[in-house]
mmCIF file of C-alpha atoms and ligand atoms in Angstrom:
data_model
loop_
_atom_site.group_PDB
_atom_site.id
_atom_site.type_symbol
_atom_site.label_atom_id
_atom_site.label_comp_id
_atom_site.label_asym_id
_atom_site.label_seq_id
_atom_site.Cartn_x
_atom_site.Cartn_y
_atom_site.Cartn_z
ATOM 1 C CA UNK A 1210 122.334 149.132 51.083
ATOM 2 C CA UNK A 1211 122.855 148.675 47.331
ATOM 3 C CA UNK A 1212 125.567 146.411 46.024
ATOM 4 C CA UNK A 1213 128.343 148.109 44.066
ATOM 5 C CA UNK A 1214 127.934 148.240 40.278
ATOM 6 C CA UNK A 1215 129.042 145.122 38.428
ATOM 7 C CA UNK A 1216 131.193 147.088 35.981
ATOM 8 C CA UNK A 1217 133.687 147.821 38.763
ATOM 9 C CA UNK A 1218 136.197 145.021 39.209
ATOM 10 C CA UNK A 1219 139.536 144.443 40.938
ATOM 11 C CA UNK A 1220 140.237 146.786 43.796
ATOM 12 C CA UNK A 1221 136.591 147.900 43.889
ATOM 13 C CA UNK A 1222 136.808 150.769 46.343
ATOM 14 C CA UNK A 1223 139.820 152.458 44.707
ATOM 15 C CA UNK A 1224 138.250 151.942 41.277
ATOM 16 C CA UNK A 1225 135.012 153.576 42.380
ATOM 17 C CA UNK A 1226 136.819 156.579 43.841
ATOM 18 C CA UNK A 1227 138.976 156.999 40.704
ATOM 19 C CA UNK A 1228 135.974 156.599 38.445
ATOM 20 C CA UNK A 1229 134.026 159.246 40.368
ATOM 21 C CA UNK A 1230 137.055 161.580 40.393
ATOM 22 C CA UNK A 1231 137.582 161.130 36.619
ATOM 23 C CA UNK A 1232 133.984 161.983 35.803
ATOM 24 C CA UNK A 1233 133.891 165.096 37.998
ATOM 25 C CA UNK A 1234 137.241 166.384 36.743
ATOM 26 C CA UNK A 1235 135.980 166.205 33.137
ATOM 27 C CA UNK A 1236 134.992 169.224 31.045
ATOM 28 C CA UNK A 1237 131.729 167.424 30.393
ATOM 29 C CA UNK A 1238 130.843 167.542 34.114
ATOM 30 C CA UNK A 1239 131.463 171.275 34.070
ATOM 31 C CA UNK A 1240 129.362 171.621 30.921
ATOM 32 C CA UNK A 1241 126.427 169.810 32.546
ATOM 33 C CA UNK A 1242 126.763 171.057 36.121
ATOM 34 C CA UNK A 1243 128.480 174.442 35.957
ATOM 35 C CA UNK A 1244 131.091 175.190 38.652
ATOM 36 C CA UNK A 1245 129.190 173.942 41.682
ATOM 37 C CA UNK A 1246 128.723 170.178 41.656
ATOM 38 C CA UNK A 1247 125.792 169.807 44.029
ATOM 39 C CA UNK A 1248 122.077 170.637 44.209
ATOM 40 C CA UNK A 1249 121.355 174.083 45.587
ATOM 41 C CA UNK A 1250 124.679 175.431 44.258
ATOM 42 C CA UNK A 1251 126.562 178.147 46.046
ATOM 43 C CA UNK A 1252 123.430 179.448 47.834
ATOM 44 C CA UNK A 1253 123.048 176.163 49.725
ATOM 45 C CA UNK A 1254 126.793 176.148 50.461
ATOM 46 C CA UNK A 1255 126.506 179.606 51.981
ATOM 47 C CA UNK A 1256 123.548 178.477 54.080
ATOM 48 C CA UNK A 1257 125.632 175.540 55.332
ATOM 49 C CA UNK A 1258 128.400 178.007 56.208
ATOM 50 C CA UNK A 1259 125.901 180.009 58.287
ATOM 51 C CA UNK A 1260 124.746 176.883 60.142
ATOM 52 C CA UNK A 1261 128.397 176.061 60.884
ATOM 53 C CA UNK A 1262 128.916 179.592 62.229
ATOM 54 C CA UNK A 1263 131.945 180.200 60.040
ATOM 55 C CA UNK A 1264 133.938 183.361 60.602
ATOM 56 C CA UNK A 1265 137.403 184.901 60.127
ATOM 57 C CA UNK A 1266 138.893 183.009 63.064
ATOM 58 C CA UNK A 1267 137.769 179.565 61.821
ATOM 59 C CA UNK A 1268 139.691 176.730 60.134
ATOM 60 C CA UNK A 1269 137.453 174.899 57.658
ATOM 61 C CA UNK A 1270 138.096 171.601 55.885
ATOM 62 C CA UNK A 1271 136.165 170.972 52.639
ATOM 63 C CA UNK A 1272 136.190 167.212 51.987
ATOM 64 C CA UNK A 1273 135.761 166.160 48.331
ATOM 65 C CA UNK A 1274 136.153 169.788 47.300
ATOM 66 C CA UNK A 1275 135.758 169.234 43.544
ATOM 67 C CA UNK A 1276 136.795 172.314 41.540
ATOM 68 C CA UNK A 1277 137.047 174.392 44.714
ATOM 69 C CA UNK A 1278 134.007 176.603 44.111
ATOM 70 C CA UNK A 1279 132.513 176.130 47.595
ATOM 71 C CA UNK A 1280 135.802 176.555 49.466
ATOM 72 C CA UNK A 1281 136.648 179.777 47.633
ATOM 73 C CA UNK A 1282 133.133 181.162 48.116
ATOM 74 C CA UNK A 1283 133.094 180.380 51.848
ATOM 75 C CA UNK A 1284 136.460 182.092 52.344
ATOM 76 C CA UNK A 1285 135.153 185.154 50.470
ATOM 77 C CA UNK A 1286 131.863 185.236 52.356
ATOM 78 C CA UNK A 1287 133.048 184.387 55.909
ATOM 79 C CA UNK A 1288 136.791 185.138 55.873
ATOM 80 C CA UNK A 1289 137.656 181.640 57.147
ATOM 81 C CA UNK A 1290 140.805 179.681 56.253
ATOM 82 C CA UNK A 1291 139.974 176.689 54.073
ATOM 83 C CA UNK A 1292 141.809 173.537 53.095
ATOM 84 C CA UNK A 1293 140.060 171.517 50.397
ATOM 85 C CA UNK A 1294 140.778 167.790 50.140
ATOM 86 C CA UNK A 1295 139.978 166.143 46.823
ATOM 87 C CA UNK A 1296 140.699 162.689 45.365
ATOM 88 C CA UNK A 1297 141.323 163.927 41.809
ATOM 89 C CA UNK A 1298 144.791 165.439 41.216
ATOM 90 C CA UNK A 1299 143.453 167.259 38.141
ATOM 91 C CA UNK A 1300 140.648 168.878 40.170
ATOM 92 C CA UNK A 1301 143.140 169.846 42.901
ATOM 93 C CA UNK A 1302 145.317 171.599 40.327
ATOM 94 C CA UNK A 1303 142.342 173.469 38.863
ATOM 95 C CA UNK A 1304 141.041 174.396 42.299
ATOM 96 C CA UNK A 1305 144.457 175.766 43.319
ATOM 97 C CA UNK A 1306 144.611 177.808 40.091
ATOM 98 C CA UNK A 1307 141.134 179.204 40.809
ATOM 99 C CA UNK A 1308 142.149 180.056 44.393
ATOM 100 C CA UNK A 1309 145.333 181.781 43.207
ATOM 101 C CA UNK A 1310 143.321 183.861 40.754
ATOM 102 C CA UNK A 1311 140.821 184.867 43.459
ATOM 103 C CA UNK A 1312 140.931 187.574 46.131
ATOM 104 C CA UNK A 1313 141.237 184.908 48.852
ATOM 105 C CA UNK A 1314 144.467 183.258 47.635
ATOM 106 C CA UNK A 1315 145.926 183.817 51.133
ATOM 107 C CA UNK A 1316 143.041 181.858 52.743
ATOM 108 C CA UNK A 1317 142.425 178.842 50.501
ATOM 109 C CA UNK A 1318 144.508 175.808 49.464
ATOM 110 C CA UNK A 1319 143.710 172.413 47.997
ATOM 111 C CA UNK A 1320 145.475 169.127 48.504
ATOM 112 C CA UNK A 1321 145.008 165.659 47.083
ATOM 113 C CA UNK A 1322 143.641 163.136 49.559
ATOM 114 C CA UNK A 1323 141.045 160.531 50.376
ATOM 115 C CA UNK A 1324 138.055 161.272 52.612
ATOM 116 C CA UNK A 1325 138.532 157.884 54.257
ATOM 117 C CA UNK A 1326 142.168 158.713 55.192
ATOM 118 C CA UNK A 1327 142.309 162.477 55.566
ATOM 119 C CA UNK A 1328 145.880 163.809 55.251
ATOM 120 C CA UNK A 1329 145.527 166.238 58.175
ATOM 121 C CA UNK A 1330 146.302 166.115 61.901
ATOM 122 C CA UNK A 1331 143.804 165.217 64.595
ATOM 123 C CA UNK A 1332 141.795 168.042 66.179
ATOM 124 C CA UNK A 1333 143.007 170.691 63.728
ATOM 125 C CA UNK A 1334 139.728 172.052 62.265
ATOM 126 C CA UNK A 1335 136.770 174.030 63.663
ATOM 127 C CA UNK A 1336 134.413 172.937 60.906
ATOM 128 C CA UNK A 1337 134.182 170.471 58.040
ATOM 129 C CA UNK A 1338 131.878 170.394 55.030
ATOM 130 C CA UNK A 1339 131.248 167.560 52.633
ATOM 131 C CA UNK A 1340 128.784 168.343 49.829
ATOM 132 C CA UNK A 1341 127.217 165.721 47.587
ATOM 133 C CA UNK A 1342 130.082 163.294 48.082
ATOM 134 C CA UNK A 1343 129.592 161.315 51.325
ATOM 135 C CA UNK A 1344 127.172 158.975 49.534
ATOM 136 C CA UNK A 1345 129.877 158.062 46.984
ATOM 137 C CA UNK A 1346 132.389 156.969 49.645
ATOM 138 C CA UNK A 1347 132.615 153.152 49.691
ATOM 139 C CA UNK A 1348 133.414 153.125 53.430
ATOM 140 C CA UNK A 1349 131.085 155.749 54.904
ATOM 141 C CA UNK A 1350 131.663 154.675 58.507
ATOM 142 C CA UNK A 1351 135.415 155.216 58.105
ATOM 143 C CA UNK A 1352 134.876 158.641 56.516
ATOM 144 C CA UNK A 1353 132.599 159.686 59.417
ATOM 145 C CA UNK A 1354 135.269 158.540 61.904
ATOM 146 C CA UNK A 1355 137.859 160.584 60.021
ATOM 147 C CA UNK A 1356 135.596 163.658 60.172
ATOM 148 C CA UNK A 1357 135.430 163.302 63.941
ATOM 149 C CA UNK A 1358 139.197 162.765 64.278
ATOM 150 C CA UNK A 1359 140.192 165.953 62.436
ATOM 151 C CA UNK A 1360 137.731 168.262 64.213
ATOM 152 C CA UNK A 1361 138.587 170.104 67.421
ATOM 153 C CA UNK A 1362 136.304 169.411 70.399
ATOM 154 C CA UNK A 1363 133.137 171.433 69.788
ATOM 155 C CA UNK A 1364 133.875 171.436 66.039
ATOM 156 C CA UNK A 1365 131.031 171.036 63.563
ATOM 157 C CA UNK A 1366 130.448 168.912 60.500
ATOM 158 C CA UNK A 1367 128.050 169.990 57.738
ATOM 159 C CA UNK A 1368 126.892 167.500 55.130
ATOM 160 C CA UNK A 1369 124.612 167.998 52.180
ATOM 161 C CA UNK A 1370 123.717 164.858 50.303
ATOM 162 C CA UNK A 1371 121.204 162.853 48.344
ATOM 163 C CA UNK A 1372 118.685 160.950 50.426
ATOM 164 C CA UNK A 1373 116.785 157.822 49.465
ATOM 165 C CA UNK A 1374 113.316 157.486 50.908
ATOM 166 C CA UNK A 1375 112.373 154.034 49.635
ATOM 167 C CA UNK A 1376 113.919 150.616 50.145
ATOM 168 C CA UNK A 1377 114.586 149.937 46.471
ATOM 169 C CA UNK A 1378 116.520 152.038 43.977
ATOM 170 C CA UNK A 1379 114.823 151.884 40.527
ATOM 171 C CA UNK A 1380 116.714 149.644 38.026
ATOM 172 C CA UNK A 1381 117.643 152.594 35.750
ATOM 173 C CA UNK A 1382 119.400 154.209 38.695
ATOM 174 C CA UNK A 1383 121.667 151.369 39.754
ATOM 175 C CA UNK A 1384 124.559 151.340 37.262
ATOM 176 C CA UNK A 1385 128.019 152.844 37.467
ATOM 177 C CA UNK A 1386 126.861 156.212 36.142
ATOM 178 C CA UNK A 1387 124.169 156.352 38.827
ATOM 179 C CA UNK A 1388 126.765 155.455 41.450
ATOM 180 C CA UNK A 1389 128.991 158.296 40.310
ATOM 181 C CA UNK A 1390 126.013 160.669 40.083
ATOM 182 C CA UNK A 1391 125.530 159.994 43.815
ATOM 183 C CA UNK A 1392 122.168 158.271 43.255
ATOM 184 C CA UNK A 1393 122.889 154.554 43.499
ATOM 185 C CA UNK A 1394 124.226 154.591 47.048
ATOM 186 C CA UNK A 1395 122.172 157.484 48.395
ATOM 187 C CA UNK A 1396 121.163 156.628 51.955
ATOM 188 C CA UNK A 1397 117.962 157.194 53.896
ATOM 189 C CA UNK A 1398 118.339 160.263 56.114
ATOM 190 C CA UNK A 1399 118.385 158.139 59.274
ATOM 191 C CA UNK A 1400 121.352 156.130 57.897
ATOM 192 C CA UNK A 1401 123.421 159.319 57.522
ATOM 193 C CA UNK A 1402 122.465 160.209 61.082
ATOM 194 C CA UNK A 1403 123.510 156.725 62.193
ATOM 195 C CA UNK A 1404 126.951 157.083 60.536
ATOM 196 C CA UNK A 1405 127.529 160.424 62.251
ATOM 197 C CA UNK A 1406 126.189 159.415 65.665
ATOM 198 C CA UNK A 1407 128.080 156.095 65.635
ATOM 199 C CA UNK A 1408 131.286 158.008 64.873
ATOM 200 C CA UNK A 1409 130.620 160.149 67.978
ATOM 201 C CA UNK A 1410 128.787 163.238 66.678
ATOM 202 C CA UNK A 1411 125.759 164.887 68.242
ATOM 203 C CA UNK A 1412 123.167 165.881 65.608
ATOM 204 C CA UNK A 1413 122.197 169.567 65.365
ATOM 205 C CA UNK A 1414 120.307 170.141 62.106
ATOM 206 C CA UNK A 1415 118.340 167.889 59.739
ATOM 207 C CA UNK A 1416 116.598 169.584 56.825
ATOM 208 C CA UNK A 1417 115.206 168.405 53.497
ATOM 209 C CA UNK A 1418 115.968 170.587 50.455
ATOM 210 C CA UNK A 1419 114.327 168.395 47.816
ATOM 211 C CA UNK A 1420 113.444 171.261 45.494
ATOM 212 C CA UNK A 1421 117.148 171.935 44.945
ATOM 213 C CA UNK A 1422 117.531 168.386 43.605
ATOM 214 C CA UNK A 1423 114.496 168.653 41.284
ATOM 215 C CA UNK A 1424 115.832 171.945 39.907
ATOM 216 C CA UNK A 1425 119.266 170.461 39.274
ATOM 217 C CA UNK A 1426 117.942 167.368 37.489
ATOM 218 C CA UNK A 1427 115.627 169.527 35.344
ATOM 219 C CA UNK A 1428 118.549 171.756 34.359
ATOM 220 C CA UNK A 1429 120.753 168.771 33.459
ATOM 221 C CA UNK A 1430 117.955 167.177 31.423
ATOM 222 C CA UNK A 1431 117.414 170.462 29.557
ATOM 223 C CA UNK A 1432 121.150 170.777 28.834
ATOM 224 C CA UNK A 1433 121.252 167.195 27.552
ATOM 225 C CA UNK A 1434 118.313 167.793 25.196
ATOM 226 C CA UNK A 1435 119.770 171.051 23.908
ATOM 227 C CA UNK A 1436 123.264 169.602 23.516
ATOM 228 C CA UNK A 1437 121.986 166.533 21.668
ATOM 229 C CA UNK A 1438 120.164 168.702 19.161
ATOM 230 C CA UNK A 1439 123.141 171.026 18.630
ATOM 231 C CA UNK A 1440 125.534 168.071 18.231
ATOM 232 C CA UNK A 1441 123.203 166.546 15.598
ATOM 233 C CA UNK A 1442 123.161 169.883 13.758
ATOM 234 C CA UNK A 1443 126.970 170.033 14.020
ATOM 235 C CA UNK A 1444 126.646 173.311 15.929
ATOM 236 C CA UNK A 1445 128.245 172.101 19.135
ATOM 237 C CA UNK A 1446 131.380 170.119 19.899
ATOM 238 C CA UNK A 1447 131.122 168.619 23.329
ATOM 239 C CA UNK A 1448 134.162 168.436 25.612
ATOM 240 C CA UNK A 1449 134.070 164.621 25.672
ATOM 241 C CA UNK A 1450 131.839 161.843 24.455
ATOM 242 C CA UNK A 1451 128.425 161.250 25.910
ATOM 243 C CA UNK A 1452 125.876 158.477 25.492
ATOM 244 C CA UNK A 1453 122.847 160.771 25.193
ATOM 245 C CA UNK A 1454 120.406 157.853 25.275
ATOM 246 C CA UNK A 1455 121.763 156.511 28.557
ATOM 247 C CA UNK A 1456 122.167 159.945 30.125
ATOM 248 C CA UNK A 1457 118.625 161.030 29.199
ATOM 249 C CA UNK A 1458 117.141 157.747 30.458
ATOM 250 C CA UNK A 1459 118.905 158.290 33.767
ATOM 251 C CA UNK A 1460 117.879 161.941 34.029
ATOM 252 C CA UNK A 1461 114.249 161.004 33.281
ATOM 253 C CA UNK A 1462 114.313 158.130 35.785
ATOM 254 C CA UNK A 1463 115.825 160.457 38.386
ATOM 255 C CA UNK A 1464 113.175 163.136 37.732
ATOM 256 C CA UNK A 1465 110.390 160.552 38.076
ATOM 257 C CA UNK A 1466 111.882 159.147 41.278
ATOM 258 C CA UNK A 1467 112.260 162.618 42.795
ATOM 259 C CA UNK A 1468 108.684 163.521 41.854
ATOM 260 C CA UNK A 1469 107.509 160.298 43.517
ATOM 261 C CA UNK A 1470 109.494 161.438 46.555
ATOM 262 C CA UNK A 1471 111.817 158.429 46.354
ATOM 263 C CA UNK A 1472 114.867 160.714 46.465
ATOM 264 C CA UNK A 1473 115.582 164.014 48.076
ATOM 265 C CA UNK A 1474 118.430 166.257 49.177
ATOM 266 C CA UNK A 1475 119.250 166.961 52.800
ATOM 267 C CA UNK A 1476 121.393 169.291 54.841
ATOM 268 C CA UNK A 1477 122.747 167.933 58.124
ATOM 269 C CA UNK A 1478 124.947 169.435 60.784
ATOM 270 C CA UNK A 1479 126.393 167.767 63.866
ATOM 271 C CA UNK A 1480 128.897 168.690 66.527
ATOM 272 C CA UNK A 1481 131.831 166.912 68.130
ATOM 273 C CA UNK A 1482 130.998 166.810 71.805
HETATM 274 C C1 LIG B 1816 129.523 165.485 43.199
HETATM 275 S S1 LIG B 1816 131.180 166.024 43.282
HETATM 276 C C2 LIG B 1816 131.048 167.282 44.561
HETATM 277 C C3 LIG B 1816 132.220 168.255 44.533
HETATM 278 C C4 LIG B 1816 132.084 169.443 45.500
HETATM 279 N N1 LIG B 1816 131.916 169.002 46.871
HETATM 280 C C5 LIG B 1816 130.931 170.334 45.084
HETATM 281 O O1 LIG B 1816 129.879 170.251 45.716
HETATM 282 O O2 LIG B 1816 131.089 171.099 44.119
HETATM 283 C C6 LIG B 1816 131.960 164.680 44.173
HETATM 284 C C7 LIG B 1816 133.454 164.904 44.373
HETATM 285 O O3 LIG B 1816 133.910 163.930 45.314
HETATM 286 C C8 LIG B 1816 135.236 163.574 44.966
HETATM 287 N N2 LIG B 1816 135.544 162.328 45.661
HETATM 288 C C9 LIG B 1816 134.962 161.117 45.451
HETATM 289 N N3 LIG B 1816 135.451 160.213 46.321
HETATM 290 C C10 LIG B 1816 136.355 160.861 47.099
HETATM 291 C C11 LIG B 1816 137.181 160.469 48.183
HETATM 292 N N4 LIG B 1816 137.175 159.214 48.631
HETATM 293 N N5 LIG B 1816 137.965 161.393 48.759
HETATM 294 C C12 LIG B 1816 137.993 162.674 48.302
HETATM 295 N N6 LIG B 1816 137.237 163.102 47.276
HETATM 296 C C13 LIG B 1816 136.412 162.215 46.685
HETATM 297 C C14 LIG B 1816 135.161 163.486 43.448
HETATM 298 O O4 LIG B 1816 136.429 163.507 42.843
HETATM 299 C C15 LIG B 1816 134.310 164.705 43.116
HETATM 300 O O5 LIG B 1816 135.108 165.835 42.919
#
């Protein structure tokens, strides 16, 4: 496992969570990523919903729900009730506004909370999703235990996350930005399985969706190049400051690592027996 980035000091775990939440609540994140903050976008979310057999009678928990895009889409597509838990208060507010403005306002709510201490009762959900966030949790074992606690017997968890296929993470992909971008602490697939199985889950699905990750990194790199040019020409004002050099170096390093099959993206489902 990688050590945590040196730039994080003090109460490391809380700092990491806040840092991650601050980046993803920023307008810049939305500029670079769009509404859906994970590889594969809403199409992969919908696929996960199918694997979890969501339907109108189901209670779904979306852990680390971001801006609420997945939760709202799943309620629209499957008619399930969804509670989204998210560390960032700003993202929770935006997600609740988006839900209120949608046609599923009666089905979807968001609440501030920490994946490692979920603010919901035991055995209250039929299904739980956590997209592109598990690998940022400092205490993954605790989060997996929480997932098990809140699910009803027979309930299902669906994760989608970055996978690391080699022992070493390249130097360019080890800093704080890489940590927040879910790269620095990406786990080998078998480690995710180990977290889930140790918590008490029985694995159901394990699939690689590496192309979704390549596509996402290529899109981000393209947006960075375009934005840098427009900023230089004074034709674009970015919603926030960005170190283009650092961001491009990281995007290039990520693209190279993905091409060399050092990183991938996986979908996993498991049930509470
Ligand atoms: C890459 S984004 C993914 C957001 C959303 N799941 C999606 O796919 O659009 C990671 C999200 O995890 C949230 N997060 C990070 N640590 C968290 C924690 N300990 N508990 C709850 N949310 C957390 C961040 O605030 C951020 O919104």
